XYZ file of C-alpha atoms in Angstrom:
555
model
C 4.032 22.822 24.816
C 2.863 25.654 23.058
C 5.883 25.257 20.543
C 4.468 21.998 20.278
C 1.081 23.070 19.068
C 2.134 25.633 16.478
C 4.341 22.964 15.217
C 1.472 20.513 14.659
C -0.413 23.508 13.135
C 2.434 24.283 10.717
C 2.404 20.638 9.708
C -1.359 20.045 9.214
C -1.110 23.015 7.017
C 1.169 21.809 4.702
C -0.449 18.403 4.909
C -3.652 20.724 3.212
C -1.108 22.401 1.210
C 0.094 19.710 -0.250
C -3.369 17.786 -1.110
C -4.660 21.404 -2.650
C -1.664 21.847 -4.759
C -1.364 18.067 -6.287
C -5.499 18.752 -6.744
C -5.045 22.021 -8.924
C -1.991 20.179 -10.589
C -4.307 17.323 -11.563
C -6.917 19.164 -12.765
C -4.364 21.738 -14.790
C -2.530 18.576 -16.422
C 0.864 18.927 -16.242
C 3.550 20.698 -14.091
C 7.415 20.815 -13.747
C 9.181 19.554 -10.659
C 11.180 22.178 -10.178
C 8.698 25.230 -11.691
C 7.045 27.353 -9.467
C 4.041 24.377 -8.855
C 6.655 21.730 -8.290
C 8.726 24.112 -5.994
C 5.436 24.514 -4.053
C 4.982 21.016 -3.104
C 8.861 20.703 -2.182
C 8.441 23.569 -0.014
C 5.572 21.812 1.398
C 7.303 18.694 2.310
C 10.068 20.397 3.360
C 7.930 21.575 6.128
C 6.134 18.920 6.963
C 9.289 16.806 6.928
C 7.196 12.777 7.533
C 8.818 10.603 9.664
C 8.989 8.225 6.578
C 11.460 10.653 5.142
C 14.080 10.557 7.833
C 16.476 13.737 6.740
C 14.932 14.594 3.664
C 15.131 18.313 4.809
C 18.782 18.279 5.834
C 20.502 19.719 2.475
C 23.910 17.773 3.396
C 22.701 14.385 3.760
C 20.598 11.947 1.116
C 18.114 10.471 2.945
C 18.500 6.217 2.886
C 16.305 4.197 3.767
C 13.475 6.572 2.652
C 14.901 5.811 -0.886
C 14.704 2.423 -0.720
C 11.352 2.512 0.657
C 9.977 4.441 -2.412
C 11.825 3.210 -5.047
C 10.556 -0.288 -3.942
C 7.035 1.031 -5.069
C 7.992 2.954 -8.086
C 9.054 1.514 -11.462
C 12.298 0.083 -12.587
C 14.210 2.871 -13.937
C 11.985 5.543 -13.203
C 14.846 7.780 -11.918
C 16.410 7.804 -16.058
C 12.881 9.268 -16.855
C 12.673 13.036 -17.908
C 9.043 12.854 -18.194
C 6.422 10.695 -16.497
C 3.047 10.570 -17.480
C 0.131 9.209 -15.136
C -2.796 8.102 -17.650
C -5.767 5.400 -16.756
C -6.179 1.964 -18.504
C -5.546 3.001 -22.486
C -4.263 0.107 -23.973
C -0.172 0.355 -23.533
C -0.512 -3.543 -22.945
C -2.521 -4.032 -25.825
C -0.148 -1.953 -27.986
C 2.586 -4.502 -27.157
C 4.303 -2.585 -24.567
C 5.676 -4.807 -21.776
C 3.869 -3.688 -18.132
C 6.219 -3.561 -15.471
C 5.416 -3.820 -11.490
C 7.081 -2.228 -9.103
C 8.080 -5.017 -6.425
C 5.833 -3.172 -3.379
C 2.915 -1.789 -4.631
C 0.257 -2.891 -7.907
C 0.761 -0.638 -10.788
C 1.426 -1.402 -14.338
C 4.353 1.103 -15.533
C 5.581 1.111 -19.027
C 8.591 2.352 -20.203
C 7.898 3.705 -23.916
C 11.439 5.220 -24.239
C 14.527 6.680 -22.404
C 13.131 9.472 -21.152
C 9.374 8.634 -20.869
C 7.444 6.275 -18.010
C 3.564 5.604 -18.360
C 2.135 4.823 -14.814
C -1.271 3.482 -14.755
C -3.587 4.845 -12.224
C -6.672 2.321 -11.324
C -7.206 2.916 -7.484
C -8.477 6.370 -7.214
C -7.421 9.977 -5.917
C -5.039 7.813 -3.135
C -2.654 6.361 -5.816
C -2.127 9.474 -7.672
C -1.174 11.760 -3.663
C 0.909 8.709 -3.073
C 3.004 8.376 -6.543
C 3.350 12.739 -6.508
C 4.359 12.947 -2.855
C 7.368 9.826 -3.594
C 8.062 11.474 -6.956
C 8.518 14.654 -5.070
C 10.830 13.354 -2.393
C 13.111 11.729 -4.978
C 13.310 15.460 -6.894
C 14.856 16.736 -3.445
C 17.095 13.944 -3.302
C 18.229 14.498 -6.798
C 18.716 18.106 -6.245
C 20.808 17.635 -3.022
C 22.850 14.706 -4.934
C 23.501 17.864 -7.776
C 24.625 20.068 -5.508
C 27.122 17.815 -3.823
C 28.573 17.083 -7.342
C 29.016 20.880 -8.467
C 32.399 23.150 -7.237
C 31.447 26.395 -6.476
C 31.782 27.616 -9.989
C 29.070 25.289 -10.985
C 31.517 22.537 -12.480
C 31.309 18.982 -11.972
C 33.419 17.121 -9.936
C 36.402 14.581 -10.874
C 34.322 11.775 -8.339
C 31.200 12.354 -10.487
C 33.096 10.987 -13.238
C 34.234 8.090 -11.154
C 30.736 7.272 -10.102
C 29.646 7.354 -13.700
C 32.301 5.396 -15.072
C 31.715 2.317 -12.227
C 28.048 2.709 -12.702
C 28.912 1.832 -16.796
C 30.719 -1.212 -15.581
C 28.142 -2.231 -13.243
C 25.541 -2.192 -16.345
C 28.294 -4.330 -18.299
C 28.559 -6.949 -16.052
C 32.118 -6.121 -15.113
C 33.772 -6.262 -11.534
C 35.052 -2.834 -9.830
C 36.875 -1.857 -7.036
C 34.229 -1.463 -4.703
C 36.118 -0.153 -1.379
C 37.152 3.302 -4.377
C 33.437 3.135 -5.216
C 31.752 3.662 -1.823
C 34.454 6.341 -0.978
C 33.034 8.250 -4.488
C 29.157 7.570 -3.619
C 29.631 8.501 -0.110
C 30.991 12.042 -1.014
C 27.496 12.632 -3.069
C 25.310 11.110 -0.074
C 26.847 13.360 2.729
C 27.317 10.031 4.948
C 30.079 8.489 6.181
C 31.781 5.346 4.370
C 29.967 3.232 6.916
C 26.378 4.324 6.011
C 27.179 3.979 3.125
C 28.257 0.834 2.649
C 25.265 -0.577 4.555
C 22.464 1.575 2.060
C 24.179 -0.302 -0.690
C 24.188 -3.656 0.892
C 20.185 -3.063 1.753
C 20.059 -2.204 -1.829
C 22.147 -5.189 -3.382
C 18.959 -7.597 -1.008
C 16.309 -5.375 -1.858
C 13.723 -6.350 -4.582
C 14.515 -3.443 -6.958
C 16.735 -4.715 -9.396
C 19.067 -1.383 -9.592
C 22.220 -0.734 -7.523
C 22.493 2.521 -5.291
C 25.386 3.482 -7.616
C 22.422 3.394 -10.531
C 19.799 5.188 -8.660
C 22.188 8.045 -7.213
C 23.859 8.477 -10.466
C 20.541 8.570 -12.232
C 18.918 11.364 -10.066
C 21.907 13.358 -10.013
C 22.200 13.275 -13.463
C 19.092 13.806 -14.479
C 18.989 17.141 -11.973
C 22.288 18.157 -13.656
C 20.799 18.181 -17.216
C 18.132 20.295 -15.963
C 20.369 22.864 -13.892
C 23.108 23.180 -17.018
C 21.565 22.030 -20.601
C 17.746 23.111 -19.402
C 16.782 19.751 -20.502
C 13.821 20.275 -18.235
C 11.363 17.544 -16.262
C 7.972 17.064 -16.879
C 4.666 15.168 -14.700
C 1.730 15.043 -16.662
C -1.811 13.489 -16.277
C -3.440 12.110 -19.464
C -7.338 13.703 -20.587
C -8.948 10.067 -19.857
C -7.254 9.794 -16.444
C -8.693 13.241 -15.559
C -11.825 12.415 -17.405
C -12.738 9.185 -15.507
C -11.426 9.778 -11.865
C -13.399 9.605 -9.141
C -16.691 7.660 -11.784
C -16.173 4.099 -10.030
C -15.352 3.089 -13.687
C -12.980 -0.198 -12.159
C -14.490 -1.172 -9.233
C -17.699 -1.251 -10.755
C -16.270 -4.159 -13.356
C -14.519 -5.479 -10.579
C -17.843 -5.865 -8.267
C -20.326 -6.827 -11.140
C -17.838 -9.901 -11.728
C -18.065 -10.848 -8.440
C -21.628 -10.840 -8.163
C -22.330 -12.281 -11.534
C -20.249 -15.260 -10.097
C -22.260 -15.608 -6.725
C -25.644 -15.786 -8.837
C -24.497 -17.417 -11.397
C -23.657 -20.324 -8.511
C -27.227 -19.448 -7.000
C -24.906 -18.593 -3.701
C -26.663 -15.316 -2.995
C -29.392 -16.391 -0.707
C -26.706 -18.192 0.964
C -24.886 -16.300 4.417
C -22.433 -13.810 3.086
C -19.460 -12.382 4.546
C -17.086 -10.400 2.832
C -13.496 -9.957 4.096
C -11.068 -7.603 3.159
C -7.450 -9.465 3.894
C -4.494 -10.961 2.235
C -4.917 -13.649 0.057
C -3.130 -16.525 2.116
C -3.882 -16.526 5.918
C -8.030 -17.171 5.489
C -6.658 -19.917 2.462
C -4.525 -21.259 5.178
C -6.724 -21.284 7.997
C -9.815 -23.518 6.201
C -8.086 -25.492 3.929
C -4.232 -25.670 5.345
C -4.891 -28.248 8.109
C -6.663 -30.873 5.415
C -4.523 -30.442 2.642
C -1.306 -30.980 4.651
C -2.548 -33.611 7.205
C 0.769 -35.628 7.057
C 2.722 -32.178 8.225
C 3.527 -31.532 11.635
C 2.210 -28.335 13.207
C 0.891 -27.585 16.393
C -1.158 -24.206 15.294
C -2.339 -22.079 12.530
C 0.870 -19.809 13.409
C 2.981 -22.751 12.787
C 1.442 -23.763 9.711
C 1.937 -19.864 8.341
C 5.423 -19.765 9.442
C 6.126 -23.319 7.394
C 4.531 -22.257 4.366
C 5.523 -18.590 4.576
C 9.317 -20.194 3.643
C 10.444 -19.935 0.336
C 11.327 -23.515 0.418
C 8.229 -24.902 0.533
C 6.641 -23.002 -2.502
C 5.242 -27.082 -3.397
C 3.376 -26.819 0.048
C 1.754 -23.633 -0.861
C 0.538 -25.160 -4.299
C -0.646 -28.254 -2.271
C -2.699 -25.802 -0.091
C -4.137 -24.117 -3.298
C -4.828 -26.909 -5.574
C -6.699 -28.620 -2.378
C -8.763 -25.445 -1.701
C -9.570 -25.754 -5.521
C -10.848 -28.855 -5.006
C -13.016 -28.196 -2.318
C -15.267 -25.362 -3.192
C -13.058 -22.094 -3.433
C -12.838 -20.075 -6.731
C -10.079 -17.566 -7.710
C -10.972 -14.163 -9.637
C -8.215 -12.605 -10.806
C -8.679 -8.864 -11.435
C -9.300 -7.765 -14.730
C -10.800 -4.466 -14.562
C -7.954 -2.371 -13.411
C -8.561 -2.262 -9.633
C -5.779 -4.696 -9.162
C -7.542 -6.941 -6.253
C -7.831 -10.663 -7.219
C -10.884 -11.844 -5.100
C -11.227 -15.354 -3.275
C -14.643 -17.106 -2.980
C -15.165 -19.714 -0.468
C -18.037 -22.101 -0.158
C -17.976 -23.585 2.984
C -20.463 -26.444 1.758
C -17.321 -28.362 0.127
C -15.660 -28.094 3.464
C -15.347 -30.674 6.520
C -16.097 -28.600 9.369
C -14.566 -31.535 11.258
C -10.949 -30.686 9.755
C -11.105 -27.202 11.028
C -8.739 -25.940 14.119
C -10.711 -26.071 17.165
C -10.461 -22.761 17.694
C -13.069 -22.098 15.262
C -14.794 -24.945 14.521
C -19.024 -24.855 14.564
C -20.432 -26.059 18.090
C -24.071 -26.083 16.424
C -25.722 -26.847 12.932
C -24.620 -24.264 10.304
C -25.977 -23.210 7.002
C -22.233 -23.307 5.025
C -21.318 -20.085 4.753
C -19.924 -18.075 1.582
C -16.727 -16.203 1.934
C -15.754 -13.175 0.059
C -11.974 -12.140 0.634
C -10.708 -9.575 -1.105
C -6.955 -8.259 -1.483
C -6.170 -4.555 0.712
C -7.876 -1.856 -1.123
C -5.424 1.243 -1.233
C -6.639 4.577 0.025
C -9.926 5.722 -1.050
C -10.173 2.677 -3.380
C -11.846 0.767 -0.734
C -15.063 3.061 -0.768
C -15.587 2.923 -4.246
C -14.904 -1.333 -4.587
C -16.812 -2.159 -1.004
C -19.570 0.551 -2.511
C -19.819 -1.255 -5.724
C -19.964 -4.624 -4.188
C -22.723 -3.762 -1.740
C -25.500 -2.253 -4.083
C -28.103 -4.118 -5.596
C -27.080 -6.668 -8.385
C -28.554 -4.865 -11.614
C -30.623 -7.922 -12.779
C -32.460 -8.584 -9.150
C -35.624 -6.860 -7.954
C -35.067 -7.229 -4.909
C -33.367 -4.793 -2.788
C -31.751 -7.577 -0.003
C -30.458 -9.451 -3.402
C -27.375 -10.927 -1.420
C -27.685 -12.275 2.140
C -24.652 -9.800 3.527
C -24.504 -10.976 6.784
C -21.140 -9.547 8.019
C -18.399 -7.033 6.970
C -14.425 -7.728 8.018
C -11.965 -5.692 7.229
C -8.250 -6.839 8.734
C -5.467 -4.252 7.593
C -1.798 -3.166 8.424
C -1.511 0.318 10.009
C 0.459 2.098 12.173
C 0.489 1.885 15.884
C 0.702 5.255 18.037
C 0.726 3.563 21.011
C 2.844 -0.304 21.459
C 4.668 -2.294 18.992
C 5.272 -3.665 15.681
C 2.751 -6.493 15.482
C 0.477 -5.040 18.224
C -3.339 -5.586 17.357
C -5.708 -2.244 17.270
C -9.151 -2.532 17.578
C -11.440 0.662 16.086
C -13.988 2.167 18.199
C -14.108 5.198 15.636
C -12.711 5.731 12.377
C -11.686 9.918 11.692
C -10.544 11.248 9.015
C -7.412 13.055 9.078
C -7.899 16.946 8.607
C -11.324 17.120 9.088
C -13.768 16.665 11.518
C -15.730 13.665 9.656
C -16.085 10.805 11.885
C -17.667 7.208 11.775
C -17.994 5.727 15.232
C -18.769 1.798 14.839
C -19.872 -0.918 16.641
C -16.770 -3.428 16.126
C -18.066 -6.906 17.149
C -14.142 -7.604 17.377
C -13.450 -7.352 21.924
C -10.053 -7.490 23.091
C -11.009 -10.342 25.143
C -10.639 -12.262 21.693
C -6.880 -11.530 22.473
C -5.892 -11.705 25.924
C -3.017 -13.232 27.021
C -2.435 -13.734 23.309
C -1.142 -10.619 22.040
C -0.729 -6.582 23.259
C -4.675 -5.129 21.598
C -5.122 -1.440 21.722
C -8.782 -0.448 21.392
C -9.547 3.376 20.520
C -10.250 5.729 17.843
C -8.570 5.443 14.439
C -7.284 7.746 12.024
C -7.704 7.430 8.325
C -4.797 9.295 6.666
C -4.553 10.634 3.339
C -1.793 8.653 2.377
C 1.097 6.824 4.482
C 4.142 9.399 3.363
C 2.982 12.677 4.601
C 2.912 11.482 8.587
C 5.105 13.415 11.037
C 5.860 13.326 14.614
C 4.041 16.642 15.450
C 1.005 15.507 14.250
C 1.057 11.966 15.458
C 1.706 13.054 18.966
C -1.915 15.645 18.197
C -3.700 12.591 17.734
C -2.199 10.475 20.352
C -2.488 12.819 23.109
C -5.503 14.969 22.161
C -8.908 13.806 22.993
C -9.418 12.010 19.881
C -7.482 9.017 22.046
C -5.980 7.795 18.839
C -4.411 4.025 18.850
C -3.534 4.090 14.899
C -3.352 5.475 11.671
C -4.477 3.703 8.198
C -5.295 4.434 4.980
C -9.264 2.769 3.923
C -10.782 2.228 7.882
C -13.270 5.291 6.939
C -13.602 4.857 3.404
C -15.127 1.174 3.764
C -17.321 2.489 6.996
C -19.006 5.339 4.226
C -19.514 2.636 1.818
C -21.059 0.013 4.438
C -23.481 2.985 6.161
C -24.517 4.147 2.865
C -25.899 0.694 1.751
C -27.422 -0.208 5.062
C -29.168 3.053 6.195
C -29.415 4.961 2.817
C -29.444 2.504 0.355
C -31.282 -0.414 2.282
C -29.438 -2.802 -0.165
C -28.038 -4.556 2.947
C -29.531 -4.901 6.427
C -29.003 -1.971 8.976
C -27.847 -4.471 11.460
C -24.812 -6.058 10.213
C -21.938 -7.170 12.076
C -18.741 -5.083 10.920
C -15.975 -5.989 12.207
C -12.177 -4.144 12.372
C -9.026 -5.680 13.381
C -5.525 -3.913 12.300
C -1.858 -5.515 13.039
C 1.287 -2.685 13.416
C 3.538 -3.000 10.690
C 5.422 0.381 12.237
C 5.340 2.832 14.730
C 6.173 6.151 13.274
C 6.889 7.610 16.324
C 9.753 5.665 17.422
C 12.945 5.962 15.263
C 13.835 2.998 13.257
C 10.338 1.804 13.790
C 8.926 3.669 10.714
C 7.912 1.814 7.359
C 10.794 2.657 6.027
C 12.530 0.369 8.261
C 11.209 -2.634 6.438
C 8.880 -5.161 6.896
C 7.865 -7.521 9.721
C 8.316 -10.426 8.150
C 7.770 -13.484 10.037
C 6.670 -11.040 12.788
C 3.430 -10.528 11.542
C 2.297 -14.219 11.469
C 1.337 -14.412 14.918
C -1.460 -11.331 14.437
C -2.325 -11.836 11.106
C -3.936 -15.794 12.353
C -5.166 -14.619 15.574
C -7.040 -11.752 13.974
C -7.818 -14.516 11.054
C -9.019 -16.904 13.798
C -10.936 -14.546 15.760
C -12.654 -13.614 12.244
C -13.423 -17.431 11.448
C -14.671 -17.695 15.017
C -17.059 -15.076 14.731
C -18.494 -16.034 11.255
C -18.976 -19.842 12.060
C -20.157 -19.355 15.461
């Protein structure tokens, strides 16, 4: 037990290691992965060592799925790159230079040479800890991926040369013997041929367009160049990104374009709710059942499943172009914060084609909907905090008719399964103290005999990567009674308390409501996020927590 304990101590000070270090880093403007700063944060993680990581501090093996699970939310070719730059919104696209997306999470990357990647940061202090702590953990990588390809007199290798030479007629086009090949990569990955040869078949189905013969060849080589020609890497964070962080410069755009929308429609004395969600199950739930009435589907679950198929990408556009129709708008993001925005008004809806489940009992003003995409990190207080003050042109401080709050999330599960529902109590936010206990008008009786619901305190972690077992188990079996972790839980609470009892720009009494489905449970192995994603699993609790949200707002 009491190795236990100074274990989780050790790890919640790197965790604060780690965040001071990438802080200083920021505000200094540049640093070198493997300089004394970069060394600092690899030492760091090293300690820590997050679940999400599996062995990235075992020197003898590469760590697998990890790497897939980062270089899914990094930019194509990003491991070629010498020097990466993180800058704000500058004007690379208008310049002419092609934005790419990396296949997991919204940034625009451009590649302006070789060596160089631009990475737009738009969604706050989050984005920039997340992109340093993966760009960290592939340094380590590449460093253990050098060291397996050096003798002892510093040489390279004859496989290196093998690796290279397949990984030239892989860019070509050409065939290979791919039995020599994982024989080669699997002396540089410290696994057997058999782990090997399933990383490179999750690679050859993942979304990221290079091989695992690319990506390890690229890291090494790019760590080799450093270690014998001192062609040295570089991370550095442009003057405007420094300059603007942390002003609400995008998700003030992105709110006033909202709200110039809803008066421009006269829509704001109308009931409000704003829900933060996907972008398909609330579309699905209101306007699946009339637009595909000659379907057959027994529930909402059904329906999701049916059009969740890539088959049936014509049903989806039926579903849309019906919604259109009748009285929802689409804004797509413009200002940088990368969350498109649906607006429903319920007016130019038949009640009467609802689901049961949530269909009015009584006479209802129509609602207006406000579903926005998942904010990342501490994105979500500076969008919901924009969105819930005053418009500028109204005198009057209850200028919308807020009536309700909804935020429905993926997080991870301390206690139960993938695609267990959590209900907050409490929001706290990791390393600190700071907490936001809330009155979630979300019960678990909404669930029974539906689906496993946890109800208890959540946590609201710094950022999804730097999560270990030590410290999961503090929070699960300490007195905080922790259920989950997430990323925005706390962030949107400060945003909704400061308007209603600070502010007074929306009405101290309004319903919040928090419902979160597991996507992973990082303390069981193989259960981690790096494990992949549910999939069809996640229907079922993403449309009962969508139902249970309808039911509530049209009650």
């Amino acid at each position: 037990m009491t190795g236990s304990k100074e274990r989780t101590r050790e790890s919640r000070a790197a965790i604060e290691r780690l965040y001071i270090t990438m802080r200083h880093l920021f505000i200094r403007g540049s640093y070198k992965p493997l300089g004394v700063s970069g060394k600092s944060l690899i030492e760091a993680l090293l300690t820590l060592k997050p679940e999400i990581y599996g062995t990235v501090a075992d020197p003898g093996k590469v760590e697998l799925d990890g790497l897939l699970y980062v270089i899914e939310r990094l930019p194509l070719g990003i491991e070629e790159c010498r020097f990466i730059k993180l800058v704000a919104r500058e004007g690379y696209e208008e310049a002419g230079h092609v934005a790419m997306v990396p296949v997991k999470r919204r940034r625009n990357c451009y590649r302006i040479d070789e060596d160089r990647m631009y990475i737009e940061m738009t969604r706050g202090r989050s984005d920039i800890y997340d992109i340093l702590t993966h760009l960290t953990f592939l340094f380590i990588e590449g460093e253990k991926i050098k060291n397996h390809c050096l003798d002892q007199k510093g040489r390279i290798i004859d496989d290196w040369y093998r690796l290279e030479e397949i990984v030239k007629l892989e860019e070509k086009g050409e065939s290979f013997d791919e039995k020599k090949a994982a024989v080669y990569l699997s002396n540089f990955l410290g696994r057997t041929i058999k782990e090997t040869q399933v990383a490179i078949e999750k690679f050859r189905i993942g979304k990221n367009s290079n091989s695992l013969y690319h990506l390890v060849y690229w890291l090494g080589q790019t760590a080799i160049n450093e270690a014998i020609d001192g062609t040295g890497r570089e991370i550095t964070f442009s003057s405007k990104l420094r300059e603007i962080i942390g002003h609400h410069i995008y998700g003030e755009k992105w709110a006033r374009k909202i709200k110039s929308y809803i008066y421009g429609k006269e829509l704001h004395q109308r009931p409000i709710h704003i829900i933060s969600a996907n972008l398909h199950s609330f579309l699905n739930a209101i306007y699946g059942p009339g637009a595909l009435k000659g379907e057959k589907f027994s529930s909402l679950e059904e329906l999701a499943s049916l059009t969740n198929k890539e088959e049936n990408s014509e049903m989806r556009q039926q579903i849309k172009d019906y919604a259109l129709e009748h009285g929802m708008h689409e804004i797509q993001d413009q200002s940088g914060t990368n969350l498109s925005v649906q607006i429903f008004d319920l007016s130019h809806v038949d009640f009467n084609s609802l689901p049961e489940d949530f269909k009015p009992t009584n006479d209802l003003e129509p609602p207006v909907l406000i579903v926005m995409d998942y904010a990342f990190g501490e994105q979500a207080f500076e969008c919901m905090d924009e969105l819930l003050k005053p418009y500028e042109e109204s005198k009057n401080v209850f200028d919308m008719n807020i009536q309700s709050v909804s935020i429905m999330g993926k997080a991870g599960i301390l206690t139960g399964n993938k695609s267990d529902i959590m209900l907050p109590t409490a929001h706290v936010f990791e390393g600190t103290a700071d907490n936001y206990p809330i009155d979630n008008d979300l019960d678990p009786a909404e669930f029974k005999g539906k689906i496993s619901t946890y109800e208890g305190t959540m946590i609201t972690v710094m950022g999804t990567s730097l999560q270990n077992r030590d410290v999961l188990n503090h929070f699960l079996t300490s007195t905080w009674n922790a259920v989950g972790l997430e990323m925005e839980g706390a962030h949107y609470q400060k945003a909704i308390q400061s308007a209603a009892r600070i502010r007074k720009s929306i009405k101290e009494d309004i319903k919040v409501r928090y419902a979160y489905y597991a996507s992973d449970n990082p303390l069981v192995t193989g259960s981690t996020l790096a494990s992949g994603s549910l999939g069809l699993e996640g229907v079922k609790p993403t449309y009962l927590i969508t139902s249970a949200i309808l039911k509530k707002i049209l009650s």
